Amino acid sequence: PVGRLSPGATLTQVRVALARISSDLRERLPEVWQAGDSLQAVPTGEVAFNPGVDRAVVSANMLALGLVGLVLLIACANLASFLLARALGRRREVALRIALGATRGRLLRQLLTETLFLAVLGGLAGLPLALWILDLGMSFTLPLPFPLWLDFSFDWRVLGFTLVTALSAGVLVGLIPALQATRPEIAPTLQNESTGSRSSSVLTLSRVLVAGQMAVCVILLVASGLFIRSFDASRLLDPGFGREPTALLSFMIPSGDYGPDEARAHMGSFLEEVRAIPGVLRAGAISNIHLNTVNSMLLDVNVDGVPPPQGRSVHEVDFTSVGEEFFAAAGIPLLAGRNFDERDHLESVPVAIVNEAMAERFWPGESPLGRTIRVEVPGFPDVTVVGVVATAKIRTLGESPRPFIYLPYNQEYNAWVTILAVTRGDPAGLARELYRRLRERHRDFIVTGSRTLEEHIGVMLVLRRLSAALSSVFALVAMGLAVMGLYGVVSHAVARRGREVGIRMSLGASPGSVVALQLRDGMRLVGVGGVLGLMAAAGVARGLAGFLYGVSALDPVTFGAVILLLATVASVGAYVPARRSCRVNPVDVLKRG
């Protein structure tokens, strides 16, 4: 919900009021409003998309913008390098215009106009491609636990931003070549004499731009490699549950229509029907499934002999309610003690099962069985530990072992339910069957999800998958642009050194040595850019460390693969134009010279 502050009201007053409402809801609707649930007020200025996923969305957006910016930088450097070569070829034309009275300002305007025309043409040509990519993107559905619609319709603001970016890039790219072109040495140029110093400075700048492209390309390739390696490592993570084909059905029982006892009876009856479906091996229920990206449940507790964290009076521990067959259905083994059973009801002693991480945290080297957990929530009873189960992933796949408390559903009712059904058949088909049967029996139950457990766990990999895919695409585009720039520089060098090559070959130089000479000059640029890029990539990789899992920011495999890939591709890009230098006829070249 979105609200507006009344005149004179403050955000602090709103938060106090919401805290009071949350407390009242816990007292009036304990079966729905669990301990730790609360209403929060967030200023709209701090909300980018949705408070629950803003951090992930903003991180993904910043990553995408950074990738786009680096690719744009390479494209601009590439175009500037070609324009510098073109300016060198037009130096006689420019010198003649200046000799005839053209001012430098007028020549600058002409050259910049030509560059801007190219920028506008490029921007307009890119729009249809961008629209096609957007349409393609809209055809993909992300495996999220909630519906997500993004507006990719045509927007004049986006068009304006695109044109402004293209024009700005055109001005920045064309300015240096235009300045170089309008400062020719007039007399030597008109007399076809060498203008070595000017040509040398232009060629040096062109080589610097190519080396810079290689450096940026290395940064993108390293980032892409790290994201791919991190994604592969994440896929191999064991969540600690759901190792068998399992179907999930999540729903909410309307509290206004069903009391806790009636709701438990209906859920138990439905579970028995699920277990009777052919192919279903086991079925259980949990109120808040592990790795739930949109909700977490916390309980304030204390344990004798274990002081709370500094500055706090309680320990915050994740918890949920489960049915008797949940651990068998989820594949979470019981390590000590007993499972929940018919002994655990409202009139019996409140009990709990803890995971191994909680046992090691609160009772290291001792048995937690029979120990008491004091729940520091009004109206919530203390619980006695009766069992210990293996630790499963609770919030994220990459998290450290997190303490967790399981409460019996018969003692701690919750209107939110997720059914897990292990099958020997197709879990997706079973999920659809569960949905159909629930709708037939209870049309008033609010279904919030029907999917496989594999799909549920896969949600945790969405951002890593997108990061790996996006960075790979941009890295390949950047590498293609950088190699094009290298190709252009080597081609220009081959054309300029035609007379030199002819003399070398007439004096007995072999074609291979001529090619090696040209190739060595090109690969020198790759080497300089590669070294600078690796140093910059090391710094960028440290900044990406928070997004990585299972791989070091300075992963030697990634850096080694990038070096090998860039050296191989760049060698091909430099060899193709260099190969042409050995095909010249020395006699023809010397006659033309």
PDB file of C-alpha atoms in Angstrom, residues 13-273:
ATOM      1  CA  GLN A  13       5.015   8.892  14.092  1.00  0.00           C
ATOM      2  CA  VAL A  14       3.893   6.604  11.274  1.00  0.00           C
ATOM      3  CA  ARG A  15       6.355   3.897  12.291  1.00  0.00           C
ATOM      4  CA  VAL A  16       5.216   4.067  15.929  1.00  0.00           C
ATOM      5  CA  ALA A  17       1.594   3.747  14.829  1.00  0.00           C
ATOM      6  CA  LEU A  18       2.408   0.768  12.580  1.00  0.00           C
ATOM      7  CA  ALA A  19       4.267  -0.942  15.427  1.00  0.00           C
ATOM      8  CA  ARG A  20       1.184  -0.555  17.605  1.00  0.00           C
ATOM      9  CA  ILE A  21      -1.050  -1.966  14.850  1.00  0.00           C
ATOM     10  CA  SER A  22       1.337  -4.911  14.381  1.00  0.00           C
ATOM     11  CA  SER A  23       1.150  -5.687  18.093  1.00  0.00           C
ATOM     12  CA  ASP A  24      -2.650  -5.569  18.013  1.00  0.00           C
ATOM     13  CA  LEU A  25      -2.757  -7.893  15.025  1.00  0.00           C
ATOM     14  CA  ARG A  26      -0.532 -10.418  16.792  1.00  0.00           C
ATOM     15  CA  GLU A  27      -2.964 -10.444  19.739  1.00  0.00           C
ATOM     16  CA  ARG A  28      -6.177 -10.601  17.672  1.00  0.00           C
ATOM     17  CA  LEU A  29      -5.001 -12.881  14.846  1.00  0.00           C
ATOM     18  CA  PRO A  30      -2.210 -15.064  16.257  1.00  0.00           C
ATOM     19  CA  GLU A  31      -2.876 -17.787  13.682  1.00  0.00           C
ATOM     20  CA  VAL A  32      -2.052 -15.386  10.830  1.00  0.00           C
ATOM     21  CA  TRP A  33       0.120 -12.665  12.361  1.00  0.00           C
ATOM     22  CA  GLN A  34       3.201 -14.469  13.637  1.00  0.00           C
ATOM     23  CA  ALA A  35       5.772 -13.306  16.139  1.00  0.00           C
ATOM     24  CA  GLY A  36       8.264 -11.141  14.316  1.00  0.00           C
ATOM     25  CA  ASP A  37       5.784 -10.018  11.650  1.00  0.00           C
ATOM     26  CA  SER A  38       5.428  -6.247  11.496  1.00  0.00           C
ATOM     27  CA  LEU A  39       4.299  -3.406   9.263  1.00  0.00           C
ATOM     28  CA  GLN A  40       7.077  -1.177   7.988  1.00  0.00           C
ATOM     29  CA  ALA A  41       6.975   2.344   6.511  1.00  0.00           C
ATOM     30  CA  VAL A  42       9.507   3.146   3.793  1.00  0.00           C
ATOM     31  CA  PRO A  43       9.739   6.602   2.142  1.00  0.00           C
ATOM     32  CA  THR A  44       8.854   6.399  -1.549  1.00  0.00           C
ATOM     33  CA  GLY A  45      12.078   8.205  -2.345  1.00  0.00           C
ATOM     34  CA  GLU A  46      13.956   5.143  -1.073  1.00  0.00           C
ATOM     35  CA  VAL A  47      11.912   2.680  -3.141  1.00  0.00           C
ATOM     36  CA  ALA A  48      13.120   1.902  -6.640  1.00  0.00           C
ATOM     37  CA  PHE A  49      10.938  -1.085  -7.472  1.00  0.00           C
ATOM     38  CA  ASN A  50       9.722  -2.960  -4.409  1.00  0.00           C
ATOM     39  CA  PRO A  51      11.218  -2.792  -0.906  1.00  0.00           C
ATOM     40  CA  GLY A  52      11.547  -6.569  -0.822  1.00  0.00           C
ATOM     41  CA  VAL A  53      13.669  -6.814  -3.955  1.00  0.00           C
ATOM     42  CA  ASP A  54      15.056  -3.299  -4.340  1.00  0.00           C
ATOM     43  CA  ARG A  55      18.580  -4.220  -3.337  1.00  0.00           C
ATOM     44  CA  ALA A  56      18.808  -6.981  -5.927  1.00  0.00           C
ATOM     45  CA  VAL A  57      17.126  -4.906  -8.655  1.00  0.00           C
ATOM     46  CA  VAL A  58      19.309  -1.852  -8.053  1.00  0.00           C
ATOM     47  CA  SER A  59      22.445  -4.018  -8.049  1.00  0.00           C
ATOM     48  CA  ALA A  60      21.414  -5.632 -11.338  1.00  0.00           C
ATOM     49  CA  ASN A  61      20.654  -2.218 -12.874  1.00  0.00           C
ATOM     50  CA  MET A  62      23.993  -0.781 -11.802  1.00  0.00           C
ATOM     51  CA  LEU A  63      25.776  -3.817 -13.225  1.00  0.00           C
ATOM     52  CA  ALA A  64      23.929  -3.479 -16.551  1.00  0.00           C
ATOM     53  CA  LEU A  65      24.664   0.256 -16.737  1.00  0.00           C
ATOM     54  CA  GLY A  66      28.319  -0.367 -16.027  1.00  0.00           C
ATOM     55  CA  LEU A  67      28.523  -3.012 -18.752  1.00  0.00           C
ATOM     56  CA  VAL A  68      26.764  -0.761 -21.260  1.00  0.00           C
ATOM     57  CA  GLY A  69      29.052   2.139 -20.368  1.00  0.00           C
ATOM     58  CA  LEU A  70      32.195   0.066 -20.900  1.00  0.00           C
ATOM     59  CA  VAL A  71      30.975  -1.241 -24.249  1.00  0.00           C
ATOM     60  CA  LEU A  72      30.072   2.307 -25.314  1.00  0.00           C
ATOM     61  CA  LEU A  73      33.565   3.414 -24.296  1.00  0.00           C
ATOM     62  CA  ILE A  74      35.122   0.728 -26.499  1.00  0.00           C
ATOM     63  CA  ALA A  75      32.851   1.645 -29.411  1.00  0.00           C
ATOM     64  CA  CYS A  76      33.796   5.334 -29.070  1.00  0.00           C
ATOM     65  CA  ALA A  77      37.499   4.523 -28.914  1.00  0.00           C
ATOM     66  CA  ASN A  78      37.102   2.281 -31.947  1.00  0.00           C
ATOM     67  CA  LEU A  79      35.397   4.979 -33.978  1.00  0.00           C
ATOM     68  CA  ALA A  80      37.913   7.601 -32.843  1.00  0.00           C
ATOM     69  CA  SER A  81      40.737   5.354 -34.028  1.00  0.00           C
ATOM     70  CA  PHE A  82      39.156   5.010 -37.484  1.00  0.00           C
ATOM     71  CA  LEU A  83      38.500   8.758 -37.669  1.00  0.00           C
ATOM     72  CA  LEU A  84      42.121   9.471 -36.816  1.00  0.00           C
ATOM     73  CA  ALA A  85      43.241   7.234 -39.675  1.00  0.00           C
ATOM     74  CA  ARG A  86      40.743   8.957 -41.978  1.00  0.00           C
ATOM     75  CA  ALA A  87      41.992  12.373 -40.862  1.00  0.00           C
ATOM     76  CA  LEU A  88      45.542  11.339 -41.700  1.00  0.00           C
ATOM     77  CA  GLY A  89      44.404  10.370 -45.177  1.00  0.00           C
ATOM     78  CA  ARG A  90      42.647  13.742 -45.686  1.00  0.00           C
ATOM     79  CA  ARG A  91      45.560  15.902 -44.583  1.00  0.00           C
ATOM     80  CA  ARG A  92      46.312  17.058 -48.161  1.00  0.00           C
ATOM     81  CA  GLU A  93      42.642  18.027 -48.701  1.00  0.00           C
ATOM     82  CA  VAL A  94      42.582  19.988 -45.433  1.00  0.00           C
ATOM     83  CA  ALA A  95      45.920  21.682 -46.191  1.00  0.00           C
ATOM     84  CA  LEU A  96      44.607  22.764 -49.588  1.00  0.00           C
ATOM     85  CA  ARG A  97      41.428  24.233 -48.065  1.00  0.00           C
ATOM     86  CA  ILE A  98      43.433  26.177 -45.501  1.00  0.00           C
ATOM     87  CA  ALA A  99      45.765  27.452 -48.220  1.00  0.00           C
ATOM     88  CA  LEU A 100      42.702  28.689 -50.122  1.00  0.00           C
ATOM     89  CA  GLY A 101      41.480  30.658 -47.103  1.00  0.00           C
ATOM     90  CA  ALA A 102      39.254  28.279 -45.109  1.00  0.00           C
ATOM     91  CA  THR A 103      39.348  28.981 -41.398  1.00  0.00           C
ATOM     92  CA  ARG A 104      40.120  26.290 -38.884  1.00  0.00           C
ATOM     93  CA  GLY A 105      36.784  26.858 -37.150  1.00  0.00           C
ATOM     94  CA  ARG A 106      34.848  26.212 -40.348  1.00  0.00           C
ATOM     95  CA  LEU A 107      36.819  23.030 -41.018  1.00  0.00           C
ATOM     96  CA  LEU A 108      36.192  21.886 -37.446  1.00  0.00           C
ATOM     97  CA  ARG A 109      32.462  22.424 -37.890  1.00  0.00           C
ATOM     98  CA  GLN A 110      32.466  20.473 -41.135  1.00  0.00           C
ATOM     99  CA  LEU A 111      34.365  17.518 -39.700  1.00  0.00           C
ATOM    100  CA  LEU A 112      32.231  17.455 -36.532  1.00  0.00           C
ATOM    101  CA  THR A 113      29.080  17.632 -38.661  1.00  0.00           C
ATOM    102  CA  GLU A 114      30.236  14.550 -40.561  1.00  0.00           C
ATOM    103  CA  THR A 115      30.896  12.741 -37.294  1.00  0.00           C
ATOM    104  CA  LEU A 116      27.545  13.777 -35.810  1.00  0.00           C
ATOM    105  CA  PHE A 117      25.814  12.562 -38.949  1.00  0.00           C
ATOM    106  CA  LEU A 118      27.436   9.163 -38.433  1.00  0.00           C
ATOM    107  CA  ALA A 119      26.395   9.199 -34.760  1.00  0.00           C
ATOM    108  CA  VAL A 120      22.763  10.000 -35.589  1.00  0.00           C
ATOM    109  CA  LEU A 121      22.681   7.345 -38.307  1.00  0.00           C
ATOM    110  CA  GLY A 122      24.144   4.815 -35.884  1.00  0.00           C
ATOM    111  CA  GLY A 123      21.671   5.744 -33.157  1.00  0.00           C
ATOM    112  CA  LEU A 124      18.680   5.527 -35.505  1.00  0.00           C
ATOM    113  CA  ALA A 125      19.931   2.230 -36.944  1.00  0.00           C
ATOM    114  CA  GLY A 126      20.275   0.854 -33.434  1.00  0.00           C
ATOM    115  CA  LEU A 127      16.698   1.665 -32.425  1.00  0.00           C
ATOM    116  CA  PRO A 128      15.036  -1.146 -34.433  1.00  0.00           C
ATOM    117  CA  LEU A 129      17.613  -3.575 -33.043  1.00  0.00           C
ATOM    118  CA  ALA A 130      16.921  -2.331 -29.516  1.00  0.00           C
ATOM    119  CA  LEU A 131      13.152  -2.725 -29.994  1.00  0.00           C
ATOM    120  CA  TRP A 132      13.678  -6.250 -31.314  1.00  0.00           C
ATOM    121  CA  ILE A 133      15.812  -7.128 -28.295  1.00  0.00           C
ATOM    122  CA  LEU A 134      13.128  -5.717 -25.966  1.00  0.00           C
ATOM    123  CA  ASP A 135      10.459  -7.819 -27.678  1.00  0.00           C
ATOM    124  CA  LEU A 136      12.717 -10.834 -27.338  1.00  0.00           C
ATOM    125  CA  GLY A 137      13.262 -10.056 -23.655  1.00  0.00           C
ATOM    126  CA  MET A 138       9.528  -9.793 -23.008  1.00  0.00           C
ATOM    127  CA  SER A 139       9.062 -13.315 -24.354  1.00  0.00           C
ATOM    128  CA  PHE A 140      11.122 -14.726 -21.487  1.00  0.00           C
ATOM    129  CA  THR A 141       9.484 -15.384 -18.130  1.00  0.00           C
ATOM    130  CA  LEU A 142      11.643 -15.188 -15.037  1.00  0.00           C
ATOM    131  CA  PRO A 143      11.027 -17.994 -12.495  1.00  0.00           C
ATOM    132  CA  LEU A 144       9.971 -15.593  -9.749  1.00  0.00           C
ATOM    133  CA  PRO A 145       7.569 -16.413  -6.898  1.00  0.00           C
ATOM    134  CA  PHE A 146       5.452 -13.375  -7.758  1.00  0.00           C
ATOM    135  CA  PRO A 147       4.151 -11.973 -11.061  1.00  0.00           C
ATOM    136  CA  LEU A 148       6.374  -9.340 -12.615  1.00  0.00           C
ATOM    137  CA  TRP A 149       5.388  -7.041 -15.458  1.00  0.00           C
ATOM    138  CA  LEU A 150       7.820  -4.585 -16.979  1.00  0.00           C
ATOM    139  CA  ASP A 151       6.713  -1.842 -19.347  1.00  0.00           C
ATOM    140  CA  PHE A 152       8.877  -2.039 -22.467  1.00  0.00           C
ATOM    141  CA  SER A 153       6.574   0.075 -24.606  1.00  0.00           C
ATOM    142  CA  PHE A 154       7.937   2.905 -26.726  1.00  0.00           C
ATOM    143  CA  ASP A 155       8.886   5.964 -24.670  1.00  0.00           C
ATOM    144  CA  TRP A 156       9.865   9.357 -26.122  1.00  0.00           C
ATOM    145  CA  ARG A 157      12.074   9.991 -23.109  1.00  0.00           C
ATOM    146  CA  VAL A 158      14.089   6.888 -23.924  1.00  0.00           C
ATOM    147  CA  LEU A 159      14.325   7.984 -27.563  1.00  0.00           C
ATOM    148  CA  GLY A 160      15.502  11.432 -26.460  1.00  0.00           C
ATOM    149  CA  PHE A 161      18.083   9.937 -24.119  1.00  0.00           C
ATOM    150  CA  THR A 162      19.335   7.684 -26.913  1.00  0.00           C
ATOM    151  CA  LEU A 163      19.719  10.558 -29.370  1.00  0.00           C
ATOM    152  CA  VAL A 164      21.415  12.794 -26.799  1.00  0.00           C
ATOM    153  CA  THR A 165      23.827   9.977 -25.927  1.00  0.00           C
ATOM    154  CA  ALA A 166      24.567   9.375 -29.617  1.00  0.00           C
ATOM    155  CA  LEU A 167      25.161  13.094 -30.273  1.00  0.00           C
ATOM    156  CA  SER A 168      27.336  13.471 -27.174  1.00  0.00           C
ATOM    157  CA  ALA A 169      29.375  10.434 -28.130  1.00  0.00           C
ATOM    158  CA  GLY A 170      29.703  11.814 -31.669  1.00  0.00           C
ATOM    159  CA  VAL A 171      31.047  15.152 -30.402  1.00  0.00           C
ATOM    160  CA  LEU A 172      33.498  13.528 -27.996  1.00  0.00           C
ATOM    161  CA  VAL A 173      34.669  10.976 -30.539  1.00  0.00           C
ATOM    162  CA  GLY A 174      35.011  13.422 -33.417  1.00  0.00           C
ATOM    163  CA  LEU A 175      36.640  16.288 -31.558  1.00  0.00           C
ATOM    164  CA  ILE A 176      40.190  14.930 -31.255  1.00  0.00           C
ATOM    165  CA  PRO A 177      40.397  13.649 -34.859  1.00  0.00           C
ATOM    166  CA  ALA A 178      38.969  16.979 -36.073  1.00  0.00           C
ATOM    167  CA  LEU A 179      41.560  18.938 -34.085  1.00  0.00           C
ATOM    168  CA  GLN A 180      44.339  16.734 -35.457  1.00  0.00           C
ATOM    169  CA  ALA A 181      43.081  17.039 -39.044  1.00  0.00           C
ATOM    170  CA  THR A 182      42.879  20.838 -38.967  1.00  0.00           C
ATOM    171  CA  ARG A 183      46.496  21.325 -37.906  1.00  0.00           C
ATOM    172  CA  PRO A 184      48.431  20.100 -40.962  1.00  0.00           C
ATOM    173  CA  GLU A 185      51.910  21.225 -41.940  1.00  0.00           C
ATOM    174  CA  ILE A 186      50.645  23.002 -45.058  1.00  0.00           C
ATOM    175  CA  ALA A 187      53.726  23.417 -47.250  1.00  0.00           C
ATOM    176  CA  PRO A 188      55.218  19.918 -46.836  1.00  0.00           C
ATOM    177  CA  THR A 189      51.771  18.339 -47.204  1.00  0.00           C
ATOM    178  CA  LEU A 190      50.986  20.178 -50.449  1.00  0.00           C
ATOM    179  CA  GLN A 191      54.416  19.246 -51.791  1.00  0.00           C
ATOM    180  CA  ASN A 192      53.782  15.548 -50.936  1.00  0.00           C
ATOM    181  CA  GLU A 193      56.670  15.663 -48.502  1.00  0.00           C
ATOM    182  CA  SER A 194      56.777  13.696 -45.323  1.00  0.00           C
ATOM    183  CA  THR A 195      54.995  15.116 -42.313  1.00  0.00           C
ATOM    184  CA  GLY A 196      56.460  12.585 -39.987  1.00  0.00           C
ATOM    185  CA  SER A 197      55.972  14.293 -36.656  1.00  0.00           C
ATOM    186  CA  ARG A 198      52.286  14.988 -37.257  1.00  0.00           C
ATOM    187  CA  SER A 199      51.620  11.530 -38.693  1.00  0.00           C
ATOM    188  CA  SER A 200      53.553   9.933 -35.883  1.00  0.00           C
ATOM    189  CA  SER A 201      51.489  11.690 -33.208  1.00  0.00           C
ATOM    190  CA  VAL A 202      48.232  10.668 -34.914  1.00  0.00           C
ATOM    191  CA  LEU A 203      49.336   7.048 -35.207  1.00  0.00           C
ATOM    192  CA  THR A 204      50.514   7.029 -31.611  1.00  0.00           C
ATOM    193  CA  LEU A 205      47.135   8.300 -30.439  1.00  0.00           C
ATOM    194  CA  SER A 206      45.415   5.660 -32.553  1.00  0.00           C
ATOM    195  CA  ARG A 207      47.543   2.931 -30.997  1.00  0.00           C
ATOM    196  CA  VAL A 208      46.792   4.281 -27.509  1.00  0.00           C
ATOM    197  CA  LEU A 209      43.078   4.039 -28.270  1.00  0.00           C
ATOM    198  CA  VAL A 210      43.427   0.429 -29.428  1.00  0.00           C
ATOM    199  CA  ALA A 211      45.422  -0.477 -26.321  1.00  0.00           C
ATOM    200  CA  GLY A 212      42.708   1.176 -24.225  1.00  0.00           C
ATOM    201  CA  GLN A 213      40.051  -0.895 -25.997  1.00  0.00           C
ATOM    202  CA  MET A 214      41.978  -4.034 -25.140  1.00  0.00           C
ATOM    203  CA  ALA A 215      42.234  -2.964 -21.500  1.00  0.00           C
ATOM    204  CA  VAL A 216      38.476  -2.374 -21.188  1.00  0.00           C
ATOM    205  CA  CYS A 217      37.826  -5.633 -23.018  1.00  0.00           C
ATOM    206  CA  VAL A 218      39.922  -7.496 -20.450  1.00  0.00           C
ATOM    207  CA  ILE A 219      37.876  -5.945 -17.618  1.00  0.00           C
ATOM    208  CA  LEU A 220      34.628  -7.130 -19.189  1.00  0.00           C
ATOM    209  CA  LEU A 221      35.994 -10.591 -19.933  1.00  0.00           C
ATOM    210  CA  VAL A 222      37.232 -11.015 -16.355  1.00  0.00           C
ATOM    211  CA  ALA A 223      33.887  -9.877 -14.927  1.00  0.00           C
ATOM    212  CA  SER A 224      32.060 -12.260 -17.250  1.00  0.00           C
ATOM    213  CA  GLY A 225      34.340 -15.143 -16.336  1.00  0.00           C
ATOM    214  CA  LEU A 226      33.887 -14.542 -12.618  1.00  0.00           C
ATOM    215  CA  PHE A 227      30.096 -14.404 -12.938  1.00  0.00           C
ATOM    216  CA  ILE A 228      30.042 -17.611 -14.976  1.00  0.00           C
ATOM    217  CA  ARG A 229      32.280 -19.401 -12.501  1.00  0.00           C
ATOM    218  CA  SER A 230      30.163 -18.131  -9.602  1.00  0.00           C
ATOM    219  CA  PHE A 231      26.966 -19.314 -11.285  1.00  0.00           C
ATOM    220  CA  ASP A 232      28.453 -22.763 -11.887  1.00  0.00           C
ATOM    221  CA  ALA A 233      29.520 -22.975  -8.241  1.00  0.00           C
ATOM    222  CA  SER A 234      26.038 -21.909  -7.084  1.00  0.00           C
ATOM    223  CA  ARG A 235      24.368 -24.598  -9.181  1.00  0.00           C
ATOM    224  CA  LEU A 236      26.399 -27.246  -7.371  1.00  0.00           C
ATOM    225  CA  LEU A 237      25.309 -26.054  -3.925  1.00  0.00           C
ATOM    226  CA  ASP A 238      23.320 -28.492  -1.831  1.00  0.00           C
ATOM    227  CA  PRO A 239      20.319 -26.677  -0.301  1.00  0.00           C
ATOM    228  CA  GLY A 240      19.986 -29.430   2.267  1.00  0.00           C
ATOM    229  CA  PHE A 241      16.513 -30.452   1.146  1.00  0.00           C
ATOM    230  CA  GLY A 242      14.511 -31.367  -1.953  1.00  0.00           C
ATOM    231  CA  ARG A 243      16.920 -33.862  -3.519  1.00  0.00           C
ATOM    232  CA  GLU A 244      14.045 -35.887  -5.023  1.00  0.00           C
ATOM    233  CA  PRO A 245      11.469 -34.784  -7.628  1.00  0.00           C
ATOM    234  CA  THR A 246       8.977 -32.781  -5.587  1.00  0.00           C
ATOM    235  CA  ALA A 247       5.861 -30.741  -6.317  1.00  0.00           C
ATOM    236  CA  LEU A 248       4.896 -27.664  -4.291  1.00  0.00           C
ATOM    237  CA  LEU A 249       1.487 -26.104  -3.695  1.00  0.00           C
ATOM    238  CA  SER A 250       1.315 -22.910  -1.624  1.00  0.00           C
ATOM    239  CA  PHE A 251      -1.941 -21.425  -0.367  1.00  0.00           C
ATOM    240  CA  MET A 252      -3.560 -19.444   2.447  1.00  0.00           C
ATOM    241  CA  ILE A 253      -6.552 -20.596   4.455  1.00  0.00           C
ATOM    242  CA  PRO A 254      -8.964 -17.646   5.015  1.00  0.00           C
ATOM    243  CA  SER A 255      -8.919 -17.003   8.767  1.00  0.00           C
ATOM    244  CA  GLY A 256     -12.343 -15.370   8.708  1.00  0.00           C
ATOM    245  CA  ASP A 257     -13.942 -18.592   7.429  1.00  0.00           C
ATOM    246  CA  TYR A 258     -11.911 -21.247   9.219  1.00  0.00           C
ATOM    247  CA  GLY A 259     -10.749 -21.482  12.817  1.00  0.00           C
ATOM    248  CA  PRO A 260      -7.397 -23.118  13.621  1.00  0.00           C
ATOM    249  CA  ASP A 261      -8.915 -26.514  14.524  1.00  0.00           C
ATOM    250  CA  GLU A 262     -11.099 -26.625  11.408  1.00  0.00           C
ATOM    251  CA  ALA A 263      -8.222 -25.483   9.203  1.00  0.00           C
ATOM    252  CA  ARG A 264      -5.934 -28.199  10.618  1.00  0.00           C
ATOM    253  CA  ALA A 265      -8.598 -30.808   9.935  1.00  0.00           C
ATOM    254  CA  HIS A 266      -9.045 -29.684   6.326  1.00  0.00           C
ATOM    255  CA  MET A 267      -5.309 -29.583   5.731  1.00  0.00           C
ATOM    256  CA  GLY A 268      -4.832 -33.058   7.230  1.00  0.00           C
ATOM    257  CA  SER A 269      -7.620 -34.442   5.057  1.00  0.00           C
ATOM    258  CA  PHE A 270      -6.113 -32.856   1.954  1.00  0.00           C
ATOM    259  CA  LEU A 271      -2.678 -34.269   2.793  1.00  0.00           C
ATOM    260  CA  GLU A 272      -4.152 -37.763   3.023  1.00  0.00           C
ATOM    261  CA  GLU A 273      -5.710 -37.277  -0.411  1.00  0.00           C
TER     262      GLU A 273
END
